[in-house]
Amino acid sequence: MAAMAMSVSGAALAGVDPLTEIQPPQSEWTYNGTQPDHIVEVPSFTVPATGVIDYIDSVIPLEFEEEKWVKAVQFIPGDKRVLHHLLSYVVAEEAAADGVIDEADNDPRREFLEGYAPGKEYATQFPEGTGLRVPVDSAIRMSIHYTSFGQETVDNTKVGLWFYEEDEEPSLDFRTYSVSANGKDRLHIPAGAMNHEMAASHVFEDDILLYGFRAHMHYRGKSMSARVIYPDNSVEDIINVANYNFAWQPTYRIDEPIALPAGSRVVVEGLFDNSEYNLGNPDPTVPAIGGPQSWEEMFIGYFSYTDMPE
């Protein structure tokens, strides 16, 4: 046995150490080995060591002289320890500051660009033939959620945008629709409940192509699934996030887009664990209600789609 161990060890020493072949990233920007065509500098924000921080609503004009089509976007947090999440929208600059952003609300005055959440480390590329249109006189509006962690720090988050060339501009707008059961009057999880059920649905009135889905809950989120009920009442499962983790919230892209005819209903169903057995639960002794802060709860399923190509 000793001789065999020596032989194996000798073979390993004679070979190439695989760790020496690992190359560190050449750039913090991960799309196609290129720098973004435009970098949005999110205004610096000093996050205090303690306390509850209200959502930051930031509007940054995009002073483009011609219409652009975004083909990829990436977020680089200034400090991952405090950036809880960020949602970005393209809005008309003249109406950029109207109202208050509710991420569960599908406000027609804005178009969802993309978001950052724990686990989103790389650039998001829109599917081939699709993109997000940025008209002239637009702005990026962001809803930013910071959380303190016991040490004051400054966040300088950046957003990188890559554009289509003029002769490559797509014909399909990439859109996102949020299906939710948010709000204090709709989301109430009893203290100690291990499998509290929630559901929400939406009917698409036009023919669409469904490209992806993202689940969003907070610390009590346990699982979330989505299915579609077609106009003929047949049912197809879209996705099952069976072990939801607040620290890992990617957008799941479907290998082959699903064609949903007009009148199709998408249904989002999920479970919350508000018990002592959920180690991430802020307080299992009290009911959890809907709200924007992490110790409150949310229930949103984001559907990414385009109109049906002609």
mmCIF file of C-alpha atoms in Angstrom:
data_model
loop_
_atom_site.group_PDB
_atom_site.id
_atom_site.type_symbol
_atom_site.label_atom_id
_atom_site.label_comp_id
_atom_site.label_asym_id
_atom_site.label_seq_id
_atom_site.Cartn_x
_atom_site.Cartn_y
_atom_site.Cartn_z
ATOM 1 C CA MET A 1 0.000 0.000 0.000
ATOM 2 C CA ALA A 2 2.877 2.351 0.826
ATOM 3 C CA ALA A 3 4.555 1.699 -2.537
ATOM 4 C CA MET A 4 1.307 2.389 -4.390
ATOM 5 C CA ALA A 5 0.859 5.645 -2.508
ATOM 6 C CA MET A 6 4.337 6.746 -3.490
ATOM 7 C CA SER A 7 3.720 5.848 -7.113
ATOM 8 C CA VAL A 8 0.498 7.897 -7.285
ATOM 9 C CA SER A 9 2.206 10.808 -5.537
ATOM 10 C CA GLY A 10 5.082 10.671 -7.963
ATOM 11 C CA ALA A 11 2.738 10.710 -10.949
ATOM 12 C CA ALA A 12 0.977 13.794 -9.566
ATOM 13 C CA LEU A 13 4.285 15.571 -9.085
ATOM 14 C CA ALA A 14 5.309 14.765 -12.640
ATOM 15 C CA GLY A 15 2.122 16.200 -14.079
ATOM 16 C CA VAL A 16 0.798 19.752 -14.346
ATOM 17 C CA ASP A 17 -0.787 21.339 -11.294
ATOM 18 C CA PRO A 18 -4.279 22.334 -12.546
ATOM 19 C CA LEU A 19 -4.349 25.295 -10.172
ATOM 20 C CA THR A 20 -1.512 26.903 -12.142
ATOM 21 C CA GLU A 21 -3.680 26.869 -15.265
ATOM 22 C CA ILE A 22 -6.463 28.942 -13.719
ATOM 23 C CA GLN A 23 -6.354 32.464 -15.077
ATOM 24 C CA PRO A 24 -7.870 35.274 -13.029
ATOM 25 C CA PRO A 25 -10.519 37.405 -14.766
ATOM 26 C CA GLN A 26 -8.917 39.894 -17.113
ATOM 27 C CA SER A 27 -11.645 42.451 -16.472
ATOM 28 C CA GLU A 28 -14.430 43.097 -14.002
ATOM 29 C CA TRP A 29 -16.725 43.357 -17.037
ATOM 30 C CA THR A 30 -17.718 39.864 -18.144
ATOM 31 C CA TYR A 31 -19.609 40.310 -21.431
ATOM 32 C CA ASN A 32 -17.768 39.013 -24.501
ATOM 33 C CA GLY A 33 -14.379 40.186 -23.251
ATOM 34 C CA THR A 34 -15.230 43.815 -24.005
ATOM 35 C CA GLN A 35 -15.684 47.035 -22.084
ATOM 36 C CA PRO A 36 -19.231 48.449 -21.936
ATOM 37 C CA ASP A 37 -20.263 51.003 -24.541
ATOM 38 C CA HIS A 38 -21.583 53.151 -21.708
ATOM 39 C CA ILE A 39 -21.014 53.031 -17.942
ATOM 40 C CA VAL A 40 -23.605 54.491 -15.584
ATOM 41 C CA GLU A 41 -22.026 55.703 -12.352
ATOM 42 C CA VAL A 42 -24.558 55.340 -9.555
ATOM 43 C CA PRO A 43 -24.226 58.299 -7.151
ATOM 44 C CA SER A 44 -22.038 57.446 -4.167
ATOM 45 C CA PHE A 45 -23.871 56.664 -0.967
ATOM 46 C CA THR A 46 -22.469 56.448 2.549
ATOM 47 C CA VAL A 47 -24.066 53.501 4.306
ATOM 48 C CA PRO A 48 -24.075 54.008 8.090
ATOM 49 C CA ALA A 49 -22.829 51.289 10.418
ATOM 50 C CA THR A 50 -26.258 50.690 11.910
ATOM 51 C CA GLY A 51 -29.888 51.568 11.368
ATOM 52 C CA VAL A 52 -32.616 51.029 8.793
ATOM 53 C CA ILE A 53 -31.978 52.734 5.453
ATOM 54 C CA ASP A 54 -34.893 53.859 3.304
ATOM 55 C CA TYR A 55 -34.836 52.825 -0.326
ATOM 56 C CA ILE A 56 -32.782 55.196 -2.491
ATOM 57 C CA ASP A 57 -34.543 56.450 -5.610
ATOM 58 C CA SER A 58 -31.894 57.595 -8.080
ATOM 59 C CA VAL A 59 -32.439 59.107 -11.537
ATOM 60 C CA ILE A 60 -29.527 59.379 -13.988
ATOM 61 C CA PRO A 61 -30.139 61.076 -17.368
ATOM 62 C CA LEU A 62 -28.848 59.296 -20.462
ATOM 63 C CA GLU A 63 -27.725 62.043 -22.767
ATOM 64 C CA PHE A 64 -27.775 60.027 -25.981
ATOM 65 C CA GLU A 65 -28.366 61.924 -29.208
ATOM 66 C CA GLU A 66 -29.903 58.903 -30.910
ATOM 67 C CA GLU A 67 -31.975 55.897 -29.965
ATOM 68 C CA LYS A 68 -30.059 52.926 -28.551
ATOM 69 C CA TRP A 69 -30.813 49.229 -28.150
ATOM 70 C CA VAL A 70 -29.264 47.495 -25.133
ATOM 71 C CA LYS A 71 -28.022 43.948 -25.825
ATOM 72 C CA ALA A 72 -26.295 43.277 -22.484
ATOM 73 C CA VAL A 73 -26.116 44.823 -19.017
ATOM 74 C CA GLN A 74 -23.997 44.188 -15.929
ATOM 75 C CA PHE A 75 -23.982 45.530 -12.370
ATOM 76 C CA ILE A 76 -20.795 45.832 -10.355
ATOM 77 C CA PRO A 77 -21.583 46.625 -6.707
ATOM 78 C CA GLY A 78 -19.327 49.080 -4.953
ATOM 79 C CA ASP A 79 -19.645 47.044 -1.760
ATOM 80 C CA LYS A 80 -21.483 43.710 -1.863
ATOM 81 C CA ARG A 81 -21.808 43.722 1.910
ATOM 82 C CA VAL A 82 -24.356 46.537 1.851
ATOM 83 C CA LEU A 83 -26.025 46.411 -1.579
ATOM 84 C CA HIS A 84 -29.110 44.317 -0.817
ATOM 85 C CA HIS A 85 -30.530 44.725 -4.310
ATOM 86 C CA LEU A 86 -30.989 47.225 -7.109
ATOM 87 C CA LEU A 87 -33.685 47.518 -9.763
ATOM 88 C CA SER A 88 -33.207 49.654 -12.860
ATOM 89 C CA TYR A 89 -35.705 51.005 -15.369
ATOM 90 C CA VAL A 90 -35.592 53.044 -18.562
ATOM 91 C CA VAL A 91 -37.947 56.025 -18.269
ATOM 92 C CA ALA A 92 -38.687 59.218 -20.156
ATOM 93 C CA GLU A 93 -36.437 61.846 -18.602
ATOM 94 C CA GLU A 94 -39.285 64.368 -18.280
ATOM 95 C CA ALA A 95 -41.286 61.932 -16.138
ATOM 96 C CA ALA A 96 -38.366 60.233 -14.434
ATOM 97 C CA ALA A 97 -39.180 61.335 -10.890
ATOM 98 C CA ASP A 98 -42.952 60.802 -11.005
ATOM 99 C CA GLY A 99 -44.373 58.719 -8.182
ATOM 100 C CA VAL A 100 -42.639 56.142 -6.026
ATOM 101 C CA ILE A 101 -41.237 52.922 -7.460
ATOM 102 C CA ASP A 102 -43.091 49.817 -6.334
ATOM 103 C CA GLU A 103 -41.219 46.834 -7.735
ATOM 104 C CA ALA A 104 -44.386 44.748 -7.786
ATOM 105 C CA ASP A 105 -46.198 47.368 -9.860
ATOM 106 C CA ASN A 106 -46.109 47.172 -13.666
ATOM 107 C CA ASP A 107 -46.046 50.901 -14.309
ATOM 108 C CA PRO A 108 -46.438 51.625 -18.060
ATOM 109 C CA ARG A 109 -44.281 54.764 -17.684
ATOM 110 C CA ARG A 110 -41.145 52.679 -17.263
ATOM 111 C CA GLU A 111 -39.497 49.643 -18.847
ATOM 112 C CA PHE A 112 -37.595 47.217 -16.646
ATOM 113 C CA LEU A 113 -33.921 47.069 -17.633
ATOM 114 C CA GLU A 114 -32.435 44.566 -15.185
ATOM 115 C CA GLY A 115 -31.724 44.119 -11.517
ATOM 116 C CA TYR A 116 -28.932 43.147 -9.182
ATOM 117 C CA ALA A 117 -29.444 40.697 -6.342
ATOM 118 C CA PRO A 118 -27.190 38.293 -4.450
ATOM 119 C CA GLY A 119 -25.829 35.666 -6.843
ATOM 120 C CA LYS A 120 -25.869 37.868 -9.943
ATOM 121 C CA GLU A 121 -22.167 38.048 -10.762
ATOM 122 C CA TYR A 122 -22.095 38.250 -14.544
ATOM 123 C CA ALA A 123 -23.492 40.278 -17.414
ATOM 124 C CA THR A 124 -27.030 39.598 -18.598
ATOM 125 C CA GLN A 125 -27.333 39.261 -22.368
ATOM 126 C CA PHE A 126 -30.727 39.612 -23.992
ATOM 127 C CA PRO A 127 -31.718 36.733 -26.303
ATOM 128 C CA GLU A 128 -30.738 36.975 -29.954
ATOM 129 C CA GLY A 129 -33.056 39.252 -31.901
ATOM 130 C CA THR A 130 -34.275 41.019 -28.761
ATOM 131 C CA GLY A 131 -33.152 43.989 -26.722
ATOM 132 C CA LEU A 132 -34.271 46.895 -24.626
ATOM 133 C CA ARG A 133 -34.959 50.121 -26.516
ATOM 134 C CA VAL A 134 -33.640 53.382 -25.062
ATOM 135 C CA PRO A 135 -35.340 56.359 -26.754
ATOM 136 C CA VAL A 136 -33.712 59.773 -26.968
ATOM 137 C CA ASP A 137 -34.306 61.872 -23.823
ATOM 138 C CA SER A 138 -34.407 58.836 -21.569
ATOM 139 C CA ALA A 139 -33.029 58.290 -18.086
ATOM 140 C CA ILE A 140 -32.214 55.309 -15.927
ATOM 141 C CA ARG A 141 -34.189 55.247 -12.726
ATOM 142 C CA MET A 142 -33.019 52.971 -9.943
ATOM 143 C CA SER A 143 -34.550 51.694 -6.750
ATOM 144 C CA ILE A 144 -31.630 50.821 -4.458
ATOM 145 C CA HIS A 145 -31.842 48.940 -1.172
ATOM 146 C CA TYR A 146 -28.883 49.172 1.208
ATOM 147 C CA THR A 147 -28.500 47.348 4.523
ATOM 148 C CA SER A 148 -26.043 48.169 7.298
ATOM 149 C CA PHE A 149 -23.671 45.543 8.717
ATOM 150 C CA GLY A 150 -21.920 47.221 11.645
ATOM 151 C CA GLN A 151 -19.326 49.241 9.769
ATOM 152 C CA GLU A 152 -19.731 52.483 7.827
ATOM 153 C CA THR A 153 -18.840 52.172 4.155
ATOM 154 C CA VAL A 154 -19.302 53.988 0.843
ATOM 155 C CA ASP A 155 -20.963 52.298 -2.111
ATOM 156 C CA ASN A 156 -20.030 53.243 -5.692
ATOM 157 C CA THR A 157 -21.990 50.852 -7.868
ATOM 158 C CA LYS A 158 -21.554 50.855 -11.653
ATOM 159 C CA VAL A 159 -23.859 49.700 -14.440
ATOM 160 C CA GLY A 160 -22.362 48.689 -17.772
ATOM 161 C CA LEU A 161 -24.421 48.849 -20.977
ATOM 162 C CA TRP A 162 -23.552 47.221 -24.291
ATOM 163 C CA PHE A 163 -25.449 48.382 -27.398
ATOM 164 C CA TYR A 164 -26.348 46.836 -30.726
ATOM 165 C CA GLU A 165 -24.723 48.323 -33.807
ATOM 166 C CA GLU A 166 -27.131 50.310 -35.987
ATOM 167 C CA ASP A 167 -27.300 47.583 -38.645
ATOM 168 C CA GLU A 168 -27.975 44.899 -35.969
ATOM 169 C CA GLU A 169 -30.862 46.500 -34.119
ATOM 170 C CA PRO A 170 -33.435 43.898 -33.031
ATOM 171 C CA SER A 171 -37.112 43.878 -33.844
ATOM 172 C CA LEU A 172 -38.405 42.614 -30.492
ATOM 173 C CA ASP A 173 -38.604 44.543 -27.209
ATOM 174 C CA PHE A 174 -37.539 42.422 -24.240
ATOM 175 C CA ARG A 175 -39.992 43.026 -21.407
ATOM 176 C CA THR A 176 -40.531 41.894 -17.827
ATOM 177 C CA TYR A 177 -43.846 41.530 -16.023
ATOM 178 C CA SER A 178 -44.078 41.061 -12.246
ATOM 179 C CA VAL A 179 -46.772 38.781 -10.844
ATOM 180 C CA SER A 180 -47.101 39.300 -7.115
ATOM 181 C CA ALA A 181 -49.081 39.081 -3.927
ATOM 182 C CA ASN A 182 -47.310 41.862 -2.078
ATOM 183 C CA GLY A 183 -48.574 44.313 0.473
ATOM 184 C CA LYS A 184 -49.392 44.195 4.173
ATOM 185 C CA ASP A 185 -53.026 43.440 3.423
ATOM 186 C CA ARG A 186 -52.224 40.459 1.162
ATOM 187 C CA LEU A 187 -49.105 38.912 2.647
ATOM 188 C CA HIS A 188 -49.454 37.678 6.223
ATOM 189 C CA ILE A 189 -47.471 34.643 7.398
ATOM 190 C CA PRO A 190 -48.463 33.329 10.856
ATOM 191 C CA ALA A 191 -45.758 32.940 13.479
ATOM 192 C CA GLY A 192 -44.235 29.460 13.427
ATOM 193 C CA ALA A 193 -45.787 28.452 10.083
ATOM 194 C CA MET A 194 -43.446 26.055 8.246
ATOM 195 C CA ASN A 195 -45.268 25.786 4.914
ATOM 196 C CA HIS A 196 -47.354 28.899 4.441
ATOM 197 C CA GLU A 197 -48.786 28.919 0.905
ATOM 198 C CA MET A 198 -49.006 31.938 -1.400
ATOM 199 C CA ALA A 199 -50.170 32.273 -4.987
ATOM 200 C CA ALA A 200 -50.686 34.933 -7.643
ATOM 201 C CA SER A 201 -51.576 34.892 -11.330
ATOM 202 C CA HIS A 202 -51.785 37.019 -14.471
ATOM 203 C CA VAL A 203 -53.452 36.610 -17.853
ATOM 204 C CA PHE A 204 -51.474 37.724 -20.904
ATOM 205 C CA GLU A 205 -53.919 39.318 -23.311
ATOM 206 C CA ASP A 206 -51.629 39.069 -26.355
ATOM 207 C CA ASP A 207 -49.549 36.313 -27.923
ATOM 208 C CA ILE A 208 -46.086 36.280 -26.343
ATOM 209 C CA LEU A 209 -42.829 34.339 -26.256
ATOM 210 C CA LEU A 210 -41.755 33.556 -22.680
ATOM 211 C CA TYR A 211 -37.964 33.609 -22.191
ATOM 212 C CA GLY A 212 -37.291 33.474 -18.465
ATOM 213 C CA PHE A 213 -38.384 33.663 -14.848
ATOM 214 C CA ARG A 214 -37.015 34.995 -11.571
ATOM 215 C CA ALA A 215 -38.316 34.238 -8.080
ATOM 216 C CA HIS A 216 -38.140 36.869 -5.353
ATOM 217 C CA MET A 217 -38.896 36.407 -1.667
ATOM 218 C CA HIS A 218 -37.008 37.355 1.479
ATOM 219 C CA TYR A 219 -35.546 35.285 4.335
ATOM 220 C CA ARG A 220 -38.637 33.135 4.882
ATOM 221 C CA GLY A 221 -38.919 32.147 1.236
ATOM 222 C CA LYS A 222 -38.817 28.351 0.895
ATOM 223 C CA SER A 223 -39.858 27.513 -2.667
ATOM 224 C CA MET A 224 -41.524 29.032 -5.720
ATOM 225 C CA SER A 225 -42.866 27.481 -8.901
ATOM 226 C CA ALA A 226 -44.585 28.772 -12.027
ATOM 227 C CA ARG A 227 -46.930 27.152 -14.522
ATOM 228 C CA VAL A 228 -49.113 28.217 -17.412
ATOM 229 C CA ILE A 229 -52.770 27.409 -17.981
ATOM 230 C CA TYR A 230 -53.462 27.670 -21.702
ATOM 231 C CA PRO A 231 -56.789 28.899 -23.120
ATOM 232 C CA ASP A 232 -57.810 25.268 -23.752
ATOM 233 C CA ASN A 233 -57.245 24.590 -20.003
ATOM 234 C CA SER A 234 -54.197 22.404 -20.581
ATOM 235 C CA VAL A 235 -51.382 23.025 -18.078
ATOM 236 C CA GLU A 236 -47.606 23.155 -18.470
ATOM 237 C CA ASP A 237 -45.014 23.576 -15.732
ATOM 238 C CA ILE A 238 -42.530 26.388 -16.380
ATOM 239 C CA ILE A 239 -40.117 26.093 -13.461
ATOM 240 C CA ASN A 240 -39.803 24.805 -9.914
ATOM 241 C CA VAL A 241 -37.352 26.580 -7.608
ATOM 242 C CA ALA A 242 -37.668 23.872 -4.988
ATOM 243 C CA ASN A 243 -35.060 25.206 -2.558
ATOM 244 C CA TYR A 244 -35.273 28.991 -2.737
ATOM 245 C CA ASN A 245 -32.270 30.781 -1.271
ATOM 246 C CA PHE A 246 -32.300 34.521 -0.645
ATOM 247 C CA ALA A 247 -28.548 34.624 -1.342
ATOM 248 C CA TRP A 248 -28.998 33.178 -4.832
ATOM 249 C CA GLN A 249 -31.563 34.936 -7.013
ATOM 250 C CA PRO A 250 -30.642 34.443 -10.659
ATOM 251 C CA THR A 251 -32.925 34.865 -13.636
ATOM 252 C CA TYR A 252 -33.603 31.420 -15.092
ATOM 253 C CA ARG A 253 -33.478 31.558 -18.898
ATOM 254 C CA ILE A 254 -35.538 28.953 -20.779
ATOM 255 C CA ASP A 255 -33.529 27.004 -23.372
ATOM 256 C CA GLU A 256 -36.358 27.255 -25.903
ATOM 257 C CA PRO A 257 -38.840 30.123 -25.453
ATOM 258 C CA ILE A 258 -42.399 29.038 -24.716
ATOM 259 C CA ALA A 259 -45.132 30.378 -27.020
ATOM 260 C CA LEU A 260 -48.094 31.576 -24.937
ATOM 261 C CA PRO A 261 -51.218 32.368 -26.941
ATOM 262 C CA ALA A 262 -53.437 35.252 -25.925
ATOM 263 C CA GLY A 263 -55.509 34.360 -22.891
ATOM 264 C CA SER A 264 -52.842 32.209 -21.250
ATOM 265 C CA ARG A 265 -52.717 32.492 -17.468
ATOM 266 C CA VAL A 266 -49.398 32.212 -15.629
ATOM 267 C CA VAL A 267 -49.636 31.067 -12.021
ATOM 268 C CA VAL A 268 -46.961 31.598 -9.370
ATOM 269 C CA GLU A 269 -47.119 29.447 -6.231
ATOM 270 C CA GLY A 270 -44.773 29.388 -3.268
ATOM 271 C CA LEU A 271 -44.094 28.401 0.324
ATOM 272 C CA PHE A 272 -42.754 30.414 3.267
ATOM 273 C CA ASP A 273 -41.092 29.035 6.388
ATOM 274 C CA ASN A 274 -41.681 31.333 9.362
ATOM 275 C CA SER A 275 -40.657 28.707 11.905
ATOM 276 C CA GLU A 276 -37.723 28.328 14.276
ATOM 277 C CA TYR A 277 -36.309 25.654 11.957
ATOM 278 C CA ASN A 278 -35.569 28.293 9.319
ATOM 279 C CA LEU A 279 -32.145 29.479 10.472
ATOM 280 C CA GLY A 280 -32.434 32.660 8.418
ATOM 281 C CA ASN A 281 -35.750 33.692 9.966
ATOM 282 C CA PRO A 282 -35.439 37.101 11.688
ATOM 283 C CA ASP A 283 -38.092 36.264 14.302
ATOM 284 C CA PRO A 284 -40.264 33.117 14.219
ATOM 285 C CA THR A 285 -42.344 34.305 17.178
ATOM 286 C CA VAL A 286 -44.175 37.028 15.242
ATOM 287 C CA PRO A 287 -46.246 37.044 12.051
ATOM 288 C CA ALA A 288 -44.414 38.210 8.928
ATOM 289 C CA ILE A 289 -46.107 40.853 6.792
ATOM 290 C CA GLY A 290 -45.436 42.243 3.360
ATOM 291 C CA GLY A 291 -42.963 45.088 3.078
ATOM 292 C CA PRO A 292 -39.767 46.240 1.374
ATOM 293 C CA GLN A 293 -37.287 45.558 4.172
ATOM 294 C CA SER A 294 -35.539 42.184 4.480
ATOM 295 C CA TRP A 295 -37.194 41.260 7.786
ATOM 296 C CA GLU A 296 -40.557 41.770 6.074
ATOM 297 C CA GLU A 297 -41.579 39.663 3.087
ATOM 298 C CA MET A 298 -42.206 39.805 -0.635
ATOM 299 C CA PHE A 299 -43.728 37.400 -3.138
ATOM 300 C CA ILE A 300 -42.955 38.227 -6.770
ATOM 301 C CA GLY A 301 -42.438 36.120 -9.870
ATOM 302 C CA TYR A 302 -40.829 38.024 -12.760
ATOM 303 C CA PHE A 303 -41.668 36.825 -16.290
ATOM 304 C CA SER A 304 -39.380 37.910 -19.152
ATOM 305 C CA TYR A 305 -40.943 37.888 -22.609
ATOM 306 C CA THR A 306 -41.368 39.506 -26.009
ATOM 307 C CA ASP A 307 -44.317 39.928 -28.325
ATOM 308 C CA MET A 308 -44.821 37.017 -30.687
ATOM 309 C CA PRO A 309 -42.744 37.567 -33.859
ATOM 310 C CA GLU A 310 -44.833 38.182 -36.952
#
